[in-house]
mmCIF file of C-alpha atoms in Angstrom:
data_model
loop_
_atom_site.group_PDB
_atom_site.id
_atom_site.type_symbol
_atom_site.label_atom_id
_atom_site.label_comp_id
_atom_site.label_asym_id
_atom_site.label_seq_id
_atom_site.Cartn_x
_atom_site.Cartn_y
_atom_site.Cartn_z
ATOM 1 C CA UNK A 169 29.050 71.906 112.448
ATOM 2 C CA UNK A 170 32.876 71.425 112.390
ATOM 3 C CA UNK A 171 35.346 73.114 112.946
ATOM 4 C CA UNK A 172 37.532 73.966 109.786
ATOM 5 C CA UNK A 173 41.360 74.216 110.303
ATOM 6 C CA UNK A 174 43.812 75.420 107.821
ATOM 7 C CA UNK A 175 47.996 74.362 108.095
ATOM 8 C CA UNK A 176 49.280 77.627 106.065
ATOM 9 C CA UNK A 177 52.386 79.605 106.222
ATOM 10 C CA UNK A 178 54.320 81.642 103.892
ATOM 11 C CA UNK A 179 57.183 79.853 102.761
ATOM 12 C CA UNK A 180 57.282 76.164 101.151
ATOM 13 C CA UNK A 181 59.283 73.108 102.993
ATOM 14 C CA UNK A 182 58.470 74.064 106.584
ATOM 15 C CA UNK A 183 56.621 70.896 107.388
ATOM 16 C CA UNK A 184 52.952 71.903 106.321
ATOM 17 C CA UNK A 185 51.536 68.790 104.568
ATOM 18 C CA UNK A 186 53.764 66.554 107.709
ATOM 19 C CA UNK A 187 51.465 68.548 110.285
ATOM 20 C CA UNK A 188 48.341 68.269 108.670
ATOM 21 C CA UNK A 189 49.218 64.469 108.603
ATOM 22 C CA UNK A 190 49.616 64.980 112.162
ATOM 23 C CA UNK A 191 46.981 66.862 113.579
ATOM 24 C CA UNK A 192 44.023 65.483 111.747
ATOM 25 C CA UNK A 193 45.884 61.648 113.235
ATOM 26 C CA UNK A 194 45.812 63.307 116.624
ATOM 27 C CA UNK A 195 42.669 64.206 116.848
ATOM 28 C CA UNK A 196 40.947 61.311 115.405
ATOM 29 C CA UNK A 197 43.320 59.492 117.917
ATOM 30 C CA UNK A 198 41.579 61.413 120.570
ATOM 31 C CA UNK A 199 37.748 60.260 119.228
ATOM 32 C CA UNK A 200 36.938 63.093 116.852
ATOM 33 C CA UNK A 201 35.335 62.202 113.534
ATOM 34 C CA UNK A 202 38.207 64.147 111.102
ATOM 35 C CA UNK A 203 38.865 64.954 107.672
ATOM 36 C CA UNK A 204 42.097 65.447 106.193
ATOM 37 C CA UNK A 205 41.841 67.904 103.063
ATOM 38 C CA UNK A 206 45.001 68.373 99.721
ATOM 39 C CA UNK A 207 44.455 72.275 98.380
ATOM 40 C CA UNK A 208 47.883 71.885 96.412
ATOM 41 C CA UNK A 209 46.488 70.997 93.238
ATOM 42 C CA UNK A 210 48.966 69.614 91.061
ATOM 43 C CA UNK A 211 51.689 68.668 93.407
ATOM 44 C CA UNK A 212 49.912 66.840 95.847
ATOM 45 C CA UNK A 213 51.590 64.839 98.552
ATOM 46 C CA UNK A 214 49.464 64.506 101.396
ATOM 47 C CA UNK A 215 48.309 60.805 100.193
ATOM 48 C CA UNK A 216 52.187 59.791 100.014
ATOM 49 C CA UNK A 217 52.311 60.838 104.136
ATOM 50 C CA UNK A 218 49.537 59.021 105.096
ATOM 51 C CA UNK A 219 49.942 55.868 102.849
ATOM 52 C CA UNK A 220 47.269 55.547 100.701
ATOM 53 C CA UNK A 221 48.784 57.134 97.292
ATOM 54 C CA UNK A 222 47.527 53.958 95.538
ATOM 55 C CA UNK A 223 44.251 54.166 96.647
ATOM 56 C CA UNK A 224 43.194 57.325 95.064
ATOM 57 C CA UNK A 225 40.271 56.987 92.366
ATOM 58 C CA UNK A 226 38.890 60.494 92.650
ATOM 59 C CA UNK A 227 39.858 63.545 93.781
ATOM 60 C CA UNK A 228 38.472 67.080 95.480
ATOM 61 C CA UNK A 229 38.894 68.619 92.054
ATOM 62 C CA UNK A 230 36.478 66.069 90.343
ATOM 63 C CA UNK A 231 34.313 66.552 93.283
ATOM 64 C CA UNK A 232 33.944 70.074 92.785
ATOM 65 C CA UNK A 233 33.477 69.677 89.160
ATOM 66 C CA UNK A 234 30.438 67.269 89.815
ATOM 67 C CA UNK A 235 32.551 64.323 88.840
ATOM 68 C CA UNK A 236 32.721 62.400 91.529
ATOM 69 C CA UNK A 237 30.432 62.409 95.079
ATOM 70 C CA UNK A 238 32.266 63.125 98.562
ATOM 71 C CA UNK A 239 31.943 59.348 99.372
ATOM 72 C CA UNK A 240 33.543 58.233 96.023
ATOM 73 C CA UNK A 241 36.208 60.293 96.556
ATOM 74 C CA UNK A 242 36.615 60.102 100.700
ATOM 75 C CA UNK A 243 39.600 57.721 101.132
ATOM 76 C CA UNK A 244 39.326 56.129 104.538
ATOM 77 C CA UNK A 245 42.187 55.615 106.581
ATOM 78 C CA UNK A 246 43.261 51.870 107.645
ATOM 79 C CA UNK A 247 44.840 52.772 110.697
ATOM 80 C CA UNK A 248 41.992 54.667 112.400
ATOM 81 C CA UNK A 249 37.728 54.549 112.442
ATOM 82 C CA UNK A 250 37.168 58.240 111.878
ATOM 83 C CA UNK A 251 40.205 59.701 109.891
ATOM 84 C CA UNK A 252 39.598 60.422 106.508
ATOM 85 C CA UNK A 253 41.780 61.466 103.386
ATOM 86 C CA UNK A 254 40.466 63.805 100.429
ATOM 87 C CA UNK A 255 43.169 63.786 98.045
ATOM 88 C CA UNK A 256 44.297 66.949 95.801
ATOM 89 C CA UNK A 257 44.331 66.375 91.975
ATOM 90 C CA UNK A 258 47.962 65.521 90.571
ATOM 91 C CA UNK A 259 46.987 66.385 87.064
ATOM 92 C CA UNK A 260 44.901 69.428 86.915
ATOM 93 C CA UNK A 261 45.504 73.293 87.068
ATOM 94 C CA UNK A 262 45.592 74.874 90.119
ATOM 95 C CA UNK A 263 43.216 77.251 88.909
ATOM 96 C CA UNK A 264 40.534 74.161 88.788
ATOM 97 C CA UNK A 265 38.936 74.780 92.500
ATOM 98 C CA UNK A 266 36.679 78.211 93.071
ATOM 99 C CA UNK A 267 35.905 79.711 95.959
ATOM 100 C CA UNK A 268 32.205 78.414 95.277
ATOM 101 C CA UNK A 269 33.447 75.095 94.556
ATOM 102 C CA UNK A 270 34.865 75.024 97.578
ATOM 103 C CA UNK A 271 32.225 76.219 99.788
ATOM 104 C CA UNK A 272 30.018 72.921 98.722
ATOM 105 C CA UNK A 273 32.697 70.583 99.138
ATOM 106 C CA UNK A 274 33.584 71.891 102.665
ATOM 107 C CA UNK A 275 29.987 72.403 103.786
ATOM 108 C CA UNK A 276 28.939 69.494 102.742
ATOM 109 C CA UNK A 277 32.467 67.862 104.875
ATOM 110 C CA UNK A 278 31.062 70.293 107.679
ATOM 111 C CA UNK A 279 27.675 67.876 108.058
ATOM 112 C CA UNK A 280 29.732 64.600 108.614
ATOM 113 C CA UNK A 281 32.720 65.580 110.895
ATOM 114 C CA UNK A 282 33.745 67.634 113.820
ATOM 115 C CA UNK A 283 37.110 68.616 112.063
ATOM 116 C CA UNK A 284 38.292 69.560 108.174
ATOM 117 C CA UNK A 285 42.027 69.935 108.151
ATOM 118 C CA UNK A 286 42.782 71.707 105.027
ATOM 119 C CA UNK A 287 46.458 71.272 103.904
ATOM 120 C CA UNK A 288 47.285 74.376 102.179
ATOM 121 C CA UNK A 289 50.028 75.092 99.878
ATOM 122 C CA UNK A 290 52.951 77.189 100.563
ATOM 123 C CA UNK A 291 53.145 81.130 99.456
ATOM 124 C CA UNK A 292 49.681 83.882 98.817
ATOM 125 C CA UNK A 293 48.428 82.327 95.494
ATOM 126 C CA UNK A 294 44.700 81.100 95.254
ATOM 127 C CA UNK A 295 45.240 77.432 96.438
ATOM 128 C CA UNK A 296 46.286 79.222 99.727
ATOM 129 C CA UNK A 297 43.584 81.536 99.598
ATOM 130 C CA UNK A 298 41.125 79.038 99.048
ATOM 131 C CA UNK A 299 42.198 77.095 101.953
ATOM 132 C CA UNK A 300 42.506 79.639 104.520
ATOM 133 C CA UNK A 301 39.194 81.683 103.675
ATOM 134 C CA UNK A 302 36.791 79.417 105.112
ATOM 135 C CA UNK A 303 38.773 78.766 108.323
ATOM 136 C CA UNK A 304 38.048 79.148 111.918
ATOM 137 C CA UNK A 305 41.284 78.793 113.371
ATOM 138 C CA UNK A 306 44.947 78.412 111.335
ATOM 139 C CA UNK A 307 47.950 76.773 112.687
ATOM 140 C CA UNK A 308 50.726 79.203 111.032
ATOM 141 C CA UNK A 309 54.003 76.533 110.095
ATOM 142 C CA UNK A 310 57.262 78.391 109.976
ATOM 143 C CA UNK A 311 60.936 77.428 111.202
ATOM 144 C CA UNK A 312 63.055 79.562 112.934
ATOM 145 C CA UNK A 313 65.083 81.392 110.581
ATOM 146 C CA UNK A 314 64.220 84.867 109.796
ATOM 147 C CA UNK A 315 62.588 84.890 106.539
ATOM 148 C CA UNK A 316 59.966 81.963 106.892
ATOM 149 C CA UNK A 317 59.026 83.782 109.858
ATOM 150 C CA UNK A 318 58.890 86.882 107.655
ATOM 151 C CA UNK A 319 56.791 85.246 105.832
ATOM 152 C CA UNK A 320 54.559 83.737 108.339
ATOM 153 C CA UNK A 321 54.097 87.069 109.269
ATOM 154 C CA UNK A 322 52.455 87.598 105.684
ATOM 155 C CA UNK A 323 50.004 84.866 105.880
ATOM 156 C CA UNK A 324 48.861 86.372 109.193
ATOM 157 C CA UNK A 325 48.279 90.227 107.783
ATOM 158 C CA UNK A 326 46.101 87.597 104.838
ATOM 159 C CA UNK A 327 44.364 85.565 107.505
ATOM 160 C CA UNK A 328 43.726 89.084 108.614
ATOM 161 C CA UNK A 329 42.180 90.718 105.743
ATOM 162 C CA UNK A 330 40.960 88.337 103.269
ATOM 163 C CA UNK A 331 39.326 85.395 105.147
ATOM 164 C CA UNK A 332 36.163 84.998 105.438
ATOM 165 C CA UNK A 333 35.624 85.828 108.714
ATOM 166 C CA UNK A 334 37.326 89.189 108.233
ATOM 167 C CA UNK A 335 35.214 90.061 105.066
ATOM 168 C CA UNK A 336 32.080 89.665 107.214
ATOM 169 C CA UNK A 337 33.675 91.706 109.957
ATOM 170 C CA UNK A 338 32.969 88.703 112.468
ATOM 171 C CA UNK A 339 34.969 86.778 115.109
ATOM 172 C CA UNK A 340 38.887 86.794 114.083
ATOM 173 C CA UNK A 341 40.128 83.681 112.364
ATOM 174 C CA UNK A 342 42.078 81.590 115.766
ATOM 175 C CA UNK A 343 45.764 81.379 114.818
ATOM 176 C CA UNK A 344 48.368 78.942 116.313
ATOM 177 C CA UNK A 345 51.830 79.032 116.011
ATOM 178 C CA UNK A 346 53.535 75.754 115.246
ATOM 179 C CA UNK A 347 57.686 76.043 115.076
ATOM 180 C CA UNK A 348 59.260 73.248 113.047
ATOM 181 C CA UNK A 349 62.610 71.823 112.780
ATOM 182 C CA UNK A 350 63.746 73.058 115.798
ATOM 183 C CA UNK A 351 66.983 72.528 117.175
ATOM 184 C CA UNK A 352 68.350 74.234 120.496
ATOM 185 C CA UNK A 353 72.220 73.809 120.133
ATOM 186 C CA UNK A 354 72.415 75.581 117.212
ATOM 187 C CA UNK A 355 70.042 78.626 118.362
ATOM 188 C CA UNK A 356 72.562 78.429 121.366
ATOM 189 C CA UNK A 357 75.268 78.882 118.813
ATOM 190 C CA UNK A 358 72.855 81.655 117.168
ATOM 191 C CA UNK A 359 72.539 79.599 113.896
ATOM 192 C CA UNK A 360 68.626 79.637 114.570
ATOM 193 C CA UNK A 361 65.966 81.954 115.842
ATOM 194 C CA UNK A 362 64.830 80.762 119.549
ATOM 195 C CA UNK A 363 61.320 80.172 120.786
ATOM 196 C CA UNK A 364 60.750 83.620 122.269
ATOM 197 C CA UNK A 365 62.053 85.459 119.025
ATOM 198 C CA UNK A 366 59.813 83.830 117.027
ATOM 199 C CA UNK A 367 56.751 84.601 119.780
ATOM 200 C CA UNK A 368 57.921 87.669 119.931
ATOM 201 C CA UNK A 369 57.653 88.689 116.189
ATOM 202 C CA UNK A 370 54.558 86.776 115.246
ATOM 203 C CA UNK A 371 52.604 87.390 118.612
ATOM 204 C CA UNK A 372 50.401 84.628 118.286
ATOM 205 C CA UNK A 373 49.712 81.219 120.777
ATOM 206 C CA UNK A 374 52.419 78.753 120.165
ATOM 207 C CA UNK A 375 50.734 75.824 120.120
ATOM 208 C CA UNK A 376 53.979 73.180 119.163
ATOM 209 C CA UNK A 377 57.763 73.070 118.798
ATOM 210 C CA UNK A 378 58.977 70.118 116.647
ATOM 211 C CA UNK A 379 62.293 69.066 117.624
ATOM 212 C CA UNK A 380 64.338 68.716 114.081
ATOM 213 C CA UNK A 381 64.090 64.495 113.604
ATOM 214 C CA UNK A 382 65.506 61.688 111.360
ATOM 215 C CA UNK A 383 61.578 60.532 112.483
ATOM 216 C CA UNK A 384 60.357 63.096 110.371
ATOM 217 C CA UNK A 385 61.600 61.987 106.993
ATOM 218 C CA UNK A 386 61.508 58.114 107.909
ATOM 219 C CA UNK A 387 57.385 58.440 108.784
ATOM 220 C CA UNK A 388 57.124 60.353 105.694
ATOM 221 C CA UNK A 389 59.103 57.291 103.978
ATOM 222 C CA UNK A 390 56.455 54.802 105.067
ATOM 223 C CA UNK A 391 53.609 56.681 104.298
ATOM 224 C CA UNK A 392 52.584 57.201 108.553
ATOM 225 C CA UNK A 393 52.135 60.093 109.963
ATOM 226 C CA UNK A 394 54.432 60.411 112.428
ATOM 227 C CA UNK A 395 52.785 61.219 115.448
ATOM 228 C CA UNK A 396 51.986 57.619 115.345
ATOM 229 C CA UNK A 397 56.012 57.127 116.208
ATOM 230 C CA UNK A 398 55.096 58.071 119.880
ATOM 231 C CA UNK A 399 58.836 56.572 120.603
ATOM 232 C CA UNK A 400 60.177 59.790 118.788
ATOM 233 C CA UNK A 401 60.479 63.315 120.408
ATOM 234 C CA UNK A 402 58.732 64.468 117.009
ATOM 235 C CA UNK A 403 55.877 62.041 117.361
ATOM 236 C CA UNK A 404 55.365 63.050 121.016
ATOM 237 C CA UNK A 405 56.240 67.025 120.159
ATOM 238 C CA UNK A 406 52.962 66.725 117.713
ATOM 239 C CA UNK A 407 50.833 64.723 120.144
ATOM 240 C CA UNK A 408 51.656 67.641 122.636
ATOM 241 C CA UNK A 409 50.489 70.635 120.385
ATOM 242 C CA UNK A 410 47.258 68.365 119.281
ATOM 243 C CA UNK A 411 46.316 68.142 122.958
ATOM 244 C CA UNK A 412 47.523 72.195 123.394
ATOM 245 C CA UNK A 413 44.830 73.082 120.338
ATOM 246 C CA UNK A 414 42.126 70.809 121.810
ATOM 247 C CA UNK A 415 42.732 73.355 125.157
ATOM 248 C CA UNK A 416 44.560 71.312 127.652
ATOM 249 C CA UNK A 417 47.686 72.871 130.113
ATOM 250 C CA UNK A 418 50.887 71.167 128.491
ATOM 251 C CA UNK A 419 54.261 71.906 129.382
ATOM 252 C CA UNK A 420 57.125 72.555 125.903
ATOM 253 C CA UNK A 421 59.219 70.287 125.398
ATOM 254 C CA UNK A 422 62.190 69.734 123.188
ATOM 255 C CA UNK A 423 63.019 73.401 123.320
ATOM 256 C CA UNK A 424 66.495 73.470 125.412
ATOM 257 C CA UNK A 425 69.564 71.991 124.905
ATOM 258 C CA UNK A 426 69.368 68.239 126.575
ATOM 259 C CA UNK A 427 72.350 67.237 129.034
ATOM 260 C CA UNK A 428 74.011 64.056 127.763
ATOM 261 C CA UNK A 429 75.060 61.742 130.195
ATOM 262 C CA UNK A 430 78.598 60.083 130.644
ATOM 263 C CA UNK A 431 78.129 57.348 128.291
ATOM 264 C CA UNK A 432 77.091 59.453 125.716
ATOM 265 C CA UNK A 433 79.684 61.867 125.995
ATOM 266 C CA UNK A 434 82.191 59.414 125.803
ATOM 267 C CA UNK A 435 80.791 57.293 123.026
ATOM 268 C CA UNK A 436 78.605 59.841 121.164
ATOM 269 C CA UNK A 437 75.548 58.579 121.302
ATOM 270 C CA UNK A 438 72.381 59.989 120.281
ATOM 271 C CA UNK A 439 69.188 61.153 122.811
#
């Protein structure tokens, strides 16, 4: 059976669809068969991030509708054996998946690979519902100001409640805390929430802190995710929190303010 992850948080344009680029890349990097799965119906961009916008036919919303099979609409990716794309619908309501709907499509998904990465969209409406209530573990998005992390908090008290797992009263969904756009000089300048404020408020395991990175938006750009740019402390920052949520010891990095040398103090260069 796989294991089903869900990319939520509260708040829109912290970096979800970007991370569930990244993760599901990371760990079919490391071997595992994964799927990569669009809940934001209507305003779908996951296909843009990996590259392979032209190549969708079908979507999850004609699969669910009996439109389509899973293998019509599975997109595979060029760059890597077992990483798969199913796309979100550009032209439907988001009221067009159901919870039963759903259920099929990801079961089914369940029989062929070790991990479904479900991209959800931002805020508590039923795209996001639909995405997390299946899960087994969630990888909460936020940046460090104070009210995505309010809202992070949200989707936790949700994750919580209304999951699946909660409405059967078994095993607690796993969450993992993944801070985005980070950037240490201005939390030293107290422009930004730090690391251990945001641990401290949402209490959960942080798995990843993404350094804020012109490598971000340039990936995006080319349609790669970018923890395939493992020259860029954003590329490596992701492969780090893949190999954190797949159990291993890794040491943060990225989260304190880096010491520039002479030449780049006296020519401003960049890290």
């Amino acid at each position: 059976m796989a294991k089903i992850l869900v990319v939520t948080s509260g708040k829109g344009g912290v970096g979800k669809t970007t991370t569930s680029a990244a993760i599901g890349t990371g760990l079919a990097l490391r071997g595992h068969k994964t799927v990569i799965v669009d809940f934001d119906v209507g305003l779908r961009n996951l296909d843009l991030i990996m590259g392979c916008e032209r190549r969708v036919v079908y979507d999850f919303v004609n699969v669910v509708n009996g439109e389509a099979t899973l293998s019509q609409a599975l997109i595979k990716d060029k760059r890597l054996e077992n990483l798969f794309v199913l796309a979100a619908s550009q032209t439907r309501d988001k009221d067009a998946l159901t919870l039963e709907g759903v259920e099929k499509v990801l079961k089914e998904l369940s029989e062929t690979f070790e991990y479904v990465v479900c991209d959800s969209p931002a805020g508590i409406e039923k795209g996001a519902h639909l995405a997390m209530y299946f899960a087994d573990e969630a990888i909460i998005v936020t940046n460090p100001e104070v009210s995505s992390v309010r809202d992070s908090d949200r989707m936790l008290g949700l994750l919580a409640s209304k999951s699946q797992r909660a409405e059967k009263g078994e095993e607690p969904v796993k969450e993992h805390l993944l801070l985005t756009r980070y950037n240490p000089e201005r939390v030293t300048r107290g422009e930004m929430l730090g690391v251990e404020d945001v641990e401290e408020i949402l209490a959960i395991r942080l798995i990843g802190v993404i350094p804020e990175s012109q490598a971000v938006l340039k990936a995006s750009n080319q349609g790669v995710p970018v923890i395939l740019d493992d020259q860029s402390d954003a590329g490596q920052a992701y492969s780090d929190a893949v190999d954190r949520l797949l159990g291993k010891e890794v040491v943060h990095r990225f989260i304190d303010v880096q010491k520039k040398g002479l030449l780049q103090r006296l020519f401003g260069g960049r890290e």
